[in-house]
XYZ file of N, CA and C in Angstrom:
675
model
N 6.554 -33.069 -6.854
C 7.922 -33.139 -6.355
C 8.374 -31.789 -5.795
N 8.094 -31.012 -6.547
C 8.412 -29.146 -6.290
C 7.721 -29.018 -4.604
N 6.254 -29.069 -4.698
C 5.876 -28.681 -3.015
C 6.272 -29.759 -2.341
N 6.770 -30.826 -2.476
C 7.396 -31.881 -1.437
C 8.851 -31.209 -1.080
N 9.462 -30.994 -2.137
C 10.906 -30.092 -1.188
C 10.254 -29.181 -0.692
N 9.806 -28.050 -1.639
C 9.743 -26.672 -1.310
C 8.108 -26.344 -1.013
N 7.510 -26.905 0.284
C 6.224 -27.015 0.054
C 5.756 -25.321 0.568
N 4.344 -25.221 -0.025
C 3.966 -23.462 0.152
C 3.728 -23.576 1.742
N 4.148 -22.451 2.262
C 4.148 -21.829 3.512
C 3.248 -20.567 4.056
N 2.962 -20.777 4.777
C 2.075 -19.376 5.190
C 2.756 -17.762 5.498
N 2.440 -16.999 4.838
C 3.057 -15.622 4.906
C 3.403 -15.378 5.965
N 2.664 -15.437 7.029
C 2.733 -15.282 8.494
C 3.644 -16.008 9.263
N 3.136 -16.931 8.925
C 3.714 -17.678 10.386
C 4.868 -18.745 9.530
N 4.882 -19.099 8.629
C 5.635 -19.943 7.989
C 5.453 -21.664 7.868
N 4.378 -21.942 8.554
C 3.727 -22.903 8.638
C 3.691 -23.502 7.286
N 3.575 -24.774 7.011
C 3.568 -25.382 5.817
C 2.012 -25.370 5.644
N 1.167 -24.870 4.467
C -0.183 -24.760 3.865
C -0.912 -25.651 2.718
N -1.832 -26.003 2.203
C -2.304 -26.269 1.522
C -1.617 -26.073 0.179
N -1.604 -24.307 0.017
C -1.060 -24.114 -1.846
C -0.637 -22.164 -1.525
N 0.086 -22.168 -2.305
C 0.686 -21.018 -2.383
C -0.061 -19.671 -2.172
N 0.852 -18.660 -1.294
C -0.675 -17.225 -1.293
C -1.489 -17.804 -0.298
N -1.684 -18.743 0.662
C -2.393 -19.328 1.237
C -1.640 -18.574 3.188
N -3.151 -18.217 3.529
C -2.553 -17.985 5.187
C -3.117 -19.472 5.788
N -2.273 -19.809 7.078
C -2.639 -20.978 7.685
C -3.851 -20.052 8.501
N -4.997 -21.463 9.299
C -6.222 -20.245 10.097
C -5.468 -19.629 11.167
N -4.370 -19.807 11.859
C -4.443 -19.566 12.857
C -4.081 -17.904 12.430
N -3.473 -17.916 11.278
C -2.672 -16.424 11.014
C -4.010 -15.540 10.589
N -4.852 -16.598 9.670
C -5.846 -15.986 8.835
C -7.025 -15.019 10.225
N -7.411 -15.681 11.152
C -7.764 -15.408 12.116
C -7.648 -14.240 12.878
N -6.076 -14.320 12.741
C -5.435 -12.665 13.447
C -5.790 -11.455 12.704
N -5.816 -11.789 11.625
C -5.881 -10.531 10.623
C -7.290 -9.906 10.743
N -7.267 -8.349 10.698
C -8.508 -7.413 10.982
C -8.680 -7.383 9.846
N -9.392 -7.577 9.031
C -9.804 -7.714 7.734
C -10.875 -6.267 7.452
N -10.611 -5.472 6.987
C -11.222 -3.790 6.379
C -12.349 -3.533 5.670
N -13.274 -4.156 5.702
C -14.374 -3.960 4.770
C -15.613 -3.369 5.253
N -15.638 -2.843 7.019
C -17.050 -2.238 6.794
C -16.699 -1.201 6.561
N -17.903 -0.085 7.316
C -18.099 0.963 7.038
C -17.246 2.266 7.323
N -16.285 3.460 7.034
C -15.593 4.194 7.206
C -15.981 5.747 6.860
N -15.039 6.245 6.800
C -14.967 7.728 6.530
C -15.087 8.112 5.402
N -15.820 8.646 4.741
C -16.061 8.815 3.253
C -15.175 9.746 2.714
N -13.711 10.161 3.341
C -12.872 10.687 2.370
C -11.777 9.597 2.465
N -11.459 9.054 3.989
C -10.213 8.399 4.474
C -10.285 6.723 4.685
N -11.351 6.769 4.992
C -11.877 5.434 4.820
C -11.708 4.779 6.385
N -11.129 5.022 7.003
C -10.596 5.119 8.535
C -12.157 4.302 9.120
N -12.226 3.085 9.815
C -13.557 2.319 10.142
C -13.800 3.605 11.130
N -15.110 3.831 11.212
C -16.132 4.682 12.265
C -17.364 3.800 12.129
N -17.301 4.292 13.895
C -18.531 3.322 14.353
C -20.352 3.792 13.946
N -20.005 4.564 13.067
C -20.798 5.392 12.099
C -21.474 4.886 10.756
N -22.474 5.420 10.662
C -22.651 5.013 9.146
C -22.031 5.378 8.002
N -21.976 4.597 6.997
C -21.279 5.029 5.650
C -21.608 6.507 5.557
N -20.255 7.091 4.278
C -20.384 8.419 3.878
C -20.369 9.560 5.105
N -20.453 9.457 6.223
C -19.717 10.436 7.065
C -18.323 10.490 6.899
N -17.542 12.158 7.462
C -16.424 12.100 7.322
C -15.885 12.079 8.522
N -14.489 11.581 8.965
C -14.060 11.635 10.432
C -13.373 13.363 10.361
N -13.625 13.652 11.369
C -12.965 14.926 12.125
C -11.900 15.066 11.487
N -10.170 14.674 11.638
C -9.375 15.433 11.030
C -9.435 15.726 9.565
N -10.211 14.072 8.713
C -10.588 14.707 6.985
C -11.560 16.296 6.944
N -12.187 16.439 7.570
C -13.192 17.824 8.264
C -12.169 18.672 8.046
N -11.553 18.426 9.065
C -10.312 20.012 9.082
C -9.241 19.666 7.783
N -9.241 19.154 7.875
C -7.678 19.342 6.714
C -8.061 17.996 5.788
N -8.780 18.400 4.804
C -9.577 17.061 3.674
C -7.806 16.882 2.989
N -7.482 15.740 2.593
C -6.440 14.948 2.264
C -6.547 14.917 0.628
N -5.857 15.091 -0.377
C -5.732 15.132 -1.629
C -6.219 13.862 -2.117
N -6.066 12.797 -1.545
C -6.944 11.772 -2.160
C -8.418 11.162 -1.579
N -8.787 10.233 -2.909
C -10.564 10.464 -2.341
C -10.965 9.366 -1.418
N -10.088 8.362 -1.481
C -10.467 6.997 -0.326
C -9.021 6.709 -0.350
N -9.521 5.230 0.571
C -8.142 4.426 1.313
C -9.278 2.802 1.024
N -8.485 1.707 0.456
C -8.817 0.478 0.398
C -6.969 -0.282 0.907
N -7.406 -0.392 2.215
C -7.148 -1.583 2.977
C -6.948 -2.729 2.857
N -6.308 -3.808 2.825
C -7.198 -5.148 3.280
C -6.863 -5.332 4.858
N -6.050 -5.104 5.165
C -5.935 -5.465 6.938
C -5.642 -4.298 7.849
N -5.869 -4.208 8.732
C -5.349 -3.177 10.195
C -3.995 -3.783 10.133
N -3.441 -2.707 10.553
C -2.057 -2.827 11.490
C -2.003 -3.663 12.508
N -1.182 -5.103 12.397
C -0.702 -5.837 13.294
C 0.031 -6.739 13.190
N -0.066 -7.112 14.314
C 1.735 -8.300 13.896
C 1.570 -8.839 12.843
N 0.589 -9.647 12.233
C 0.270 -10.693 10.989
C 0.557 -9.808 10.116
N -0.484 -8.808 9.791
C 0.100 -7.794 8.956
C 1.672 -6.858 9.031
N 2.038 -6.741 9.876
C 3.552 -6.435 10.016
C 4.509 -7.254 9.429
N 4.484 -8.497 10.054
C 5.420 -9.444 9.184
C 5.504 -9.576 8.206
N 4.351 -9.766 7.068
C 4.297 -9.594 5.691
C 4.947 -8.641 5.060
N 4.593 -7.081 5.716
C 4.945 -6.275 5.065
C 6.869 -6.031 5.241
N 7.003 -6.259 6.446
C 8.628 -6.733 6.632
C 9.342 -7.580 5.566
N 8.524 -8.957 5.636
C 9.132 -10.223 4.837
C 9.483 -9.470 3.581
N 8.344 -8.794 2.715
C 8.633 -7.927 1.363
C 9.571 -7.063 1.064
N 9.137 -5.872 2.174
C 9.870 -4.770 2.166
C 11.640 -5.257 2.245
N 11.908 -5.965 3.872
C 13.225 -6.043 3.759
C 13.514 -7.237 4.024
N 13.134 -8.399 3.838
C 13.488 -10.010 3.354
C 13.346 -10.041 2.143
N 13.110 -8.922 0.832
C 12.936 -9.415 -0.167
C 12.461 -10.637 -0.826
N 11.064 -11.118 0.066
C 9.884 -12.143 -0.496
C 9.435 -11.441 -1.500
N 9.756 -11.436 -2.917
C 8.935 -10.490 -3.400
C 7.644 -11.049 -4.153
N 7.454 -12.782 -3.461
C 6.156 -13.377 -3.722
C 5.113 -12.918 -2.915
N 5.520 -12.130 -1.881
C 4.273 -11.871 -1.342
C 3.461 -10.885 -1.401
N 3.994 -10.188 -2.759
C 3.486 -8.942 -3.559
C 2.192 -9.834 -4.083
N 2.323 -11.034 -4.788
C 0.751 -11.664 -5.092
C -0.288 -12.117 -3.958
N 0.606 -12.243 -2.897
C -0.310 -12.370 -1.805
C -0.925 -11.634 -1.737
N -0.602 -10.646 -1.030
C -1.291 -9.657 -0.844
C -2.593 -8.778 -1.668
N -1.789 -9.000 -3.118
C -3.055 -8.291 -4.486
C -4.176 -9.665 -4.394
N -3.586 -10.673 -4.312
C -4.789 -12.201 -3.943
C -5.811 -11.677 -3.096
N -5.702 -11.216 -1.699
C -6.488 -10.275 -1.029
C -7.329 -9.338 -1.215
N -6.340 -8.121 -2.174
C -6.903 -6.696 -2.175
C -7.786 -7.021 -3.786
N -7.481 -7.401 -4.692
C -8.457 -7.893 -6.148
C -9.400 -7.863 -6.226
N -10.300 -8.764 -5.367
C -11.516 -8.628 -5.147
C -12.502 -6.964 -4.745
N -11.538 -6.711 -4.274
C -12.347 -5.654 -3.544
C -11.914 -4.124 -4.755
N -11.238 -4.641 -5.931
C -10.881 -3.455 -6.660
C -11.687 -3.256 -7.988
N -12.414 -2.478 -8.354
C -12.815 -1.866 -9.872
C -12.054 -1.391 -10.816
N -10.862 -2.404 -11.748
C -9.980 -1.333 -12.162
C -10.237 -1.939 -13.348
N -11.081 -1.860 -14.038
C -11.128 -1.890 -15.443
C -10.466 -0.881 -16.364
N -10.888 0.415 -15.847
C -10.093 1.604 -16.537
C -9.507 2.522 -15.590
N -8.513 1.777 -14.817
C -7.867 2.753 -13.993
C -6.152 2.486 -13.925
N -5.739 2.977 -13.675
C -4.445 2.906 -13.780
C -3.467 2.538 -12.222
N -2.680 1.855 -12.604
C -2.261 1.469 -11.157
C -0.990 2.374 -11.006
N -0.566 2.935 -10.110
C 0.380 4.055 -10.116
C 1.539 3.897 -8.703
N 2.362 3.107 -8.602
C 2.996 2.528 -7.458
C 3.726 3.787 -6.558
N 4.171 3.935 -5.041
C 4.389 5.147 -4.375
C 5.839 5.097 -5.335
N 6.276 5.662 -5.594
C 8.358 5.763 -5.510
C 9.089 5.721 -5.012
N 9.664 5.066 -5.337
C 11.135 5.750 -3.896
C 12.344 6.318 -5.009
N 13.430 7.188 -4.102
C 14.261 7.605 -4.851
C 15.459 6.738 -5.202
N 15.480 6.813 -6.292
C 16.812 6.008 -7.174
C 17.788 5.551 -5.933
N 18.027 6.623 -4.818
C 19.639 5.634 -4.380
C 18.411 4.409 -3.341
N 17.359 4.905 -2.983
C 17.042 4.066 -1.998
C 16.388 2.417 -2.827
N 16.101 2.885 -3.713
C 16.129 1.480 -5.334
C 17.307 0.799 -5.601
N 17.981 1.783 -5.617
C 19.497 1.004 -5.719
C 20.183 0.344 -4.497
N 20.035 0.505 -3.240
C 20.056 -0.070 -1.947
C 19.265 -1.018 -1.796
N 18.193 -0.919 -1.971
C 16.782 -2.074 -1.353
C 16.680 -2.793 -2.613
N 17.122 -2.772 -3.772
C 17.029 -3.385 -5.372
C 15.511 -3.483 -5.800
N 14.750 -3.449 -5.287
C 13.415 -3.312 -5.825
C 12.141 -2.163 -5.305
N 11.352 -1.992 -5.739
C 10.391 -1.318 -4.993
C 9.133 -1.885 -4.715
N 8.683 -2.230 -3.439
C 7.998 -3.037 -2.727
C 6.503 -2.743 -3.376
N 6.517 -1.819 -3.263
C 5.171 -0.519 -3.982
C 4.697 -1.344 -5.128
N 5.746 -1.078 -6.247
C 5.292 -1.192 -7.602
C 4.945 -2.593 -7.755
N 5.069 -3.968 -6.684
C 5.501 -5.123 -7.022
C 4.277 -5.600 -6.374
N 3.755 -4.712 -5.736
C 2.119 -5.150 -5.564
C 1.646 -4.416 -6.704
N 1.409 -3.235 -7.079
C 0.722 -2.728 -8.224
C 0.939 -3.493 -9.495
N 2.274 -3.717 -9.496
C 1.973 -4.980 -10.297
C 1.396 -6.214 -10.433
N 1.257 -6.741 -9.594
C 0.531 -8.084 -9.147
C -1.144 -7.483 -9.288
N -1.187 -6.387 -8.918
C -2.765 -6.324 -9.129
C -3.133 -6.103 -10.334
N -2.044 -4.884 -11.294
C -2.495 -4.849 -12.920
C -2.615 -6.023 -13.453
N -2.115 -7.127 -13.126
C -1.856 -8.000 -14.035
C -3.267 -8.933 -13.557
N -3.407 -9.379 -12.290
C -5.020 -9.935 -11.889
C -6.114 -8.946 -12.229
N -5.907 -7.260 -12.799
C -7.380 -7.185 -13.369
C -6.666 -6.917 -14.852
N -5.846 -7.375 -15.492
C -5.604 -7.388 -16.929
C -5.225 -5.883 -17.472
N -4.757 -4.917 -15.886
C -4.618 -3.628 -17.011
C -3.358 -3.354 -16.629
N -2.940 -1.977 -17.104
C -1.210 -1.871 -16.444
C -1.050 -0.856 -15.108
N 0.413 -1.158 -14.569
C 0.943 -0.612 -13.407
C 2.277 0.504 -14.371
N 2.156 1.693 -13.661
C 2.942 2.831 -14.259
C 3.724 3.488 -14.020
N 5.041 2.613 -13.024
C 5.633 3.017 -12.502
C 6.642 4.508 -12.385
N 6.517 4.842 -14.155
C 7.171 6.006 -14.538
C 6.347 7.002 -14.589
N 5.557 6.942 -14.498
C 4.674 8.226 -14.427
C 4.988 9.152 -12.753
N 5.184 8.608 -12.173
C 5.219 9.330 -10.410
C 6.228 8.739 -10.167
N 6.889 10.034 -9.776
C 8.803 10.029 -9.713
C 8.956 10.834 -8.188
N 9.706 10.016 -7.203
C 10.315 11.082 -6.408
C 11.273 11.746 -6.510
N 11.139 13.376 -6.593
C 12.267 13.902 -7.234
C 13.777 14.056 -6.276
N 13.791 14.180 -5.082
C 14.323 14.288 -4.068
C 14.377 13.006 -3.037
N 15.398 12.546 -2.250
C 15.687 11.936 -1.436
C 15.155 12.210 0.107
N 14.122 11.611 0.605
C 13.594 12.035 2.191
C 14.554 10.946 3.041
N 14.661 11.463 4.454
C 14.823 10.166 5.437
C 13.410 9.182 5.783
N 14.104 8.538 6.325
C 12.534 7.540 6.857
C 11.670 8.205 7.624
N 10.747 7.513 7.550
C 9.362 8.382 8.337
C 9.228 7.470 9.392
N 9.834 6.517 9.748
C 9.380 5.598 10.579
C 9.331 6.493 12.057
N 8.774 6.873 13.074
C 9.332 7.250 14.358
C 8.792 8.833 13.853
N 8.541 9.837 13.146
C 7.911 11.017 12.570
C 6.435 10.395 13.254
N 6.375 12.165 13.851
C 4.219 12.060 13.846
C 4.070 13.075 12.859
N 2.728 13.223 12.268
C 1.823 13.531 11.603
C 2.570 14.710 10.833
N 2.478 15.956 11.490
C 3.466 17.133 11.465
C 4.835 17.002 10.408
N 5.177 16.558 11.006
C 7.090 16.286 10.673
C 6.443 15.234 9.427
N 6.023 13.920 9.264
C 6.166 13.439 7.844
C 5.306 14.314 6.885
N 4.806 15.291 6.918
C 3.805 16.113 5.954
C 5.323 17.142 5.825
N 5.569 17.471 6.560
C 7.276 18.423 5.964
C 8.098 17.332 5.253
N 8.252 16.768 5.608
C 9.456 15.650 5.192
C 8.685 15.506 3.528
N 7.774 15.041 3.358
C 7.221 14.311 2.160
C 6.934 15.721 1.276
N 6.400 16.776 1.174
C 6.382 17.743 0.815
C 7.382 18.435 -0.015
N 6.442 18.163 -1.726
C 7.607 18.938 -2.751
C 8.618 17.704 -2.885
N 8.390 16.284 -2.496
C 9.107 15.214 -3.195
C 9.138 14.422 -4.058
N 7.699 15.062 -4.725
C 6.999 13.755 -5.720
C 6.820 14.819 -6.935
N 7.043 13.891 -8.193
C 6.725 14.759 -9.814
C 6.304 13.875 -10.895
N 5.618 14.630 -11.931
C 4.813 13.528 -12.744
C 6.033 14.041 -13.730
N 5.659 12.591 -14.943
C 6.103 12.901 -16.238
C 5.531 13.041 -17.200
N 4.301 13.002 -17.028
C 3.104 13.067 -17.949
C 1.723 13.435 -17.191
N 0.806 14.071 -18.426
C -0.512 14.392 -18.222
C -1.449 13.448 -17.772
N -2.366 13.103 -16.845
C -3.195 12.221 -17.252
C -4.640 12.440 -17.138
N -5.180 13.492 -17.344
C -6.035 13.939 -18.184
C -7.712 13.096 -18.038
N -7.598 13.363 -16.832
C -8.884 12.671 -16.220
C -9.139 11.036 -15.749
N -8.085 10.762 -16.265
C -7.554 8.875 -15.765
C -7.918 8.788 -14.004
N -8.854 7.971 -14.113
C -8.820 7.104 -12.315
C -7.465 6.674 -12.075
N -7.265 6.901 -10.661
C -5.815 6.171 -10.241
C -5.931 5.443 -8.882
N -5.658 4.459 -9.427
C -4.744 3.757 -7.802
C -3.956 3.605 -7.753
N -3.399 4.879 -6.509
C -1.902 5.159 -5.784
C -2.094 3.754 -5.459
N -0.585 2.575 -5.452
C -0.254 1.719 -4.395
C 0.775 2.029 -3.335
N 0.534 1.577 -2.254
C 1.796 1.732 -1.104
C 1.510 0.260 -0.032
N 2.333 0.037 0.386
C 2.350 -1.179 1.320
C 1.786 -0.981 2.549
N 1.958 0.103 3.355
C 1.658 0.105 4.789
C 1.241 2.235 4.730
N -0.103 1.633 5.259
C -0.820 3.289 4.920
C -0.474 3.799 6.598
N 0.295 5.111 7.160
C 0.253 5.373 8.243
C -0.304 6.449 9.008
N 0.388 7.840 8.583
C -0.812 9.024 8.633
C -1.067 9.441 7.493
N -0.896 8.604 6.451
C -1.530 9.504 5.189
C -0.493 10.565 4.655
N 0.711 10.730 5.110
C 1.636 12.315 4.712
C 1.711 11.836 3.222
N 2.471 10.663 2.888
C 3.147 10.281 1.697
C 1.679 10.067 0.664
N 1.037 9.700 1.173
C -0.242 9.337 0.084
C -0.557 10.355 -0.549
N -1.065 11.593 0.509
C -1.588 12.954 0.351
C -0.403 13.710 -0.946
N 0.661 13.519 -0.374
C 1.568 14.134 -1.141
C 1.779 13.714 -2.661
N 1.407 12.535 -2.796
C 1.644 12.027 -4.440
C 0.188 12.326 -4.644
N -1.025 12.129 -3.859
C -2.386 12.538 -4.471
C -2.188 13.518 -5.099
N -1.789 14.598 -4.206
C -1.835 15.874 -4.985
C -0.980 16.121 -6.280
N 0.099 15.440 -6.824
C 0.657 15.889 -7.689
C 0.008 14.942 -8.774
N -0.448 13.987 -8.260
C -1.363 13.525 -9.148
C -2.706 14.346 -9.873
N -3.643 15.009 -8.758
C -4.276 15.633 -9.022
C -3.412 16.571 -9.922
N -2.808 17.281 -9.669
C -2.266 18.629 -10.178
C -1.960 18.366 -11.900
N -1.610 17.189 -12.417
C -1.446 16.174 -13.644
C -2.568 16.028 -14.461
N -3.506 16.215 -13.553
C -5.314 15.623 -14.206
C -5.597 14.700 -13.852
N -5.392 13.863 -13.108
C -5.820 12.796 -12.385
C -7.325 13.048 -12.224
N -8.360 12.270 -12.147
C -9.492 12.065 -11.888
C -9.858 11.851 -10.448
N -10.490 10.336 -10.251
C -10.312 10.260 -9.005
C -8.968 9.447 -8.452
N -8.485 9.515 -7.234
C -7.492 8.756 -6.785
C -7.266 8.344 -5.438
N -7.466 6.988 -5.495
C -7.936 6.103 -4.308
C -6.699 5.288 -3.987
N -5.793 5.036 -2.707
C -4.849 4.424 -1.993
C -5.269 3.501 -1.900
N -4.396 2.284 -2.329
C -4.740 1.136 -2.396
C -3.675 0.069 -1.376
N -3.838 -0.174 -0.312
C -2.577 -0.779 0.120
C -2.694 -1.699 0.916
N -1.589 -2.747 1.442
C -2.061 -3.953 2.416
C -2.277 -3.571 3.616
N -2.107 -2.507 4.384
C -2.234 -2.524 6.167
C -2.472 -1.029 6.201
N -3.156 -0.648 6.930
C -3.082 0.650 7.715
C -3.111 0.926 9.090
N -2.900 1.722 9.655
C -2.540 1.677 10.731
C -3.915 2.298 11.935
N -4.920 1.973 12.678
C -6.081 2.333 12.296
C -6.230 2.879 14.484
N -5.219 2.418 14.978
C -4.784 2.803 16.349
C -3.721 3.503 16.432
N -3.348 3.803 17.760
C -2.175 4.375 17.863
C -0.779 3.266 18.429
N -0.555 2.350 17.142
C -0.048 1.285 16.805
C 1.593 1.349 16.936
């Protein structure tokens, strides 16, 4: 009776589907799906073999040790991350970990969501971040830690910033509340773009004791998009 009113729909396109978390093909199709071979710090696809690094990780290596993807930057992937971020779907936080799960080892790692600052939580009422990290602690049975990585300061948006300008902007905004003392981490964030914000919580992660720490997120941006 439930999927006869309210039957499951496709993230994308809105199409009525089979069962919930479900893309219709035509959406499933669009999506660049991330799994070969990349940059062995950034993860960035190169038409290269595994374990090379791309050129800018070369010059300026990034505080964290990979990037796990599930899609490129594009409309399919855009909309999703829209619908979440500011339609407040906040079912499509399991979508998305439905995706990225498979492809994660987190038996003993900790899921560690980006932050945002209190007024921008209190405006947007949730944090998009933590609501996938949650969805994924809970599909590999361990926890998401949202209090541990705090932004201490208020940034503007980065949207429309190149490379330069969001590495100032993000810089000296992020703080731990605790040690963690050799713990694996997966940073989560929704939409990976130049890396400023990732780099910036890597490092204070590192600086904490963090072990290794790998970005875990639904889209990146892998053109000049």
């Amino acid at each position: 009776m439930l999927d006869y009113v309210l039957p499951p729909r496709c993230p994308g396109c809105g199409d009525v589907v089979d069962a919930d978390h479900r893309f219709c093909a035509l959406c499933w199709d669009r999506l660049e799906f991330l799994t070969g071979a990349g940059c062995a710090r950034c993860s960035i696809p190169l038409r290269l073999d595994d374990g090379l690094t791309c050129g800018p990780c070369l010059g300026t290596p990034p505080s964290f040790d990979g990037v796990i993807a599930a899609v490129a930057y594009g409309d399919i992937a855009r909309r999703v991350a829209l619908r979440l971020k500011y339609g407040r779907r906040t079912g499509l936080a399991r979508t998305i970990a439905s995706v990225l799960s498979p492809r994660l080892d987190a038996m003993d790692a900790l899921f560690i969501p980006v932050p945002l600052h209190r007024w921008r939580l209190w405006s947007r009422g949730f944090n998009q971040s933590q609501a996938i990290g949650a969805a994924l602690a809970k599909s590999h049975g361990t926890v998401c830690r949202p209090d541990l990585l705090t932004r201490t300061r208020a940034t503007p948006a980065l949207r429309g910033m190149n490379a330069s300008d969001r590495r100032r902007t993000v810089k000296s905004a992020f703080g731990m509340t605790a040690r963690l003392d050799g713990q694996a981490v997966y940073l989560v964030d929704d939409v990976f773009t130049t890396g400023a914000t990732a780099d910036a919580c890597a490092r204070v992660l590192k600086r904490a004791g963090a072990g290794r720490v790998t970005v875990v997120c639904w889209t990146r941006v892998i053109r000049d998009d």
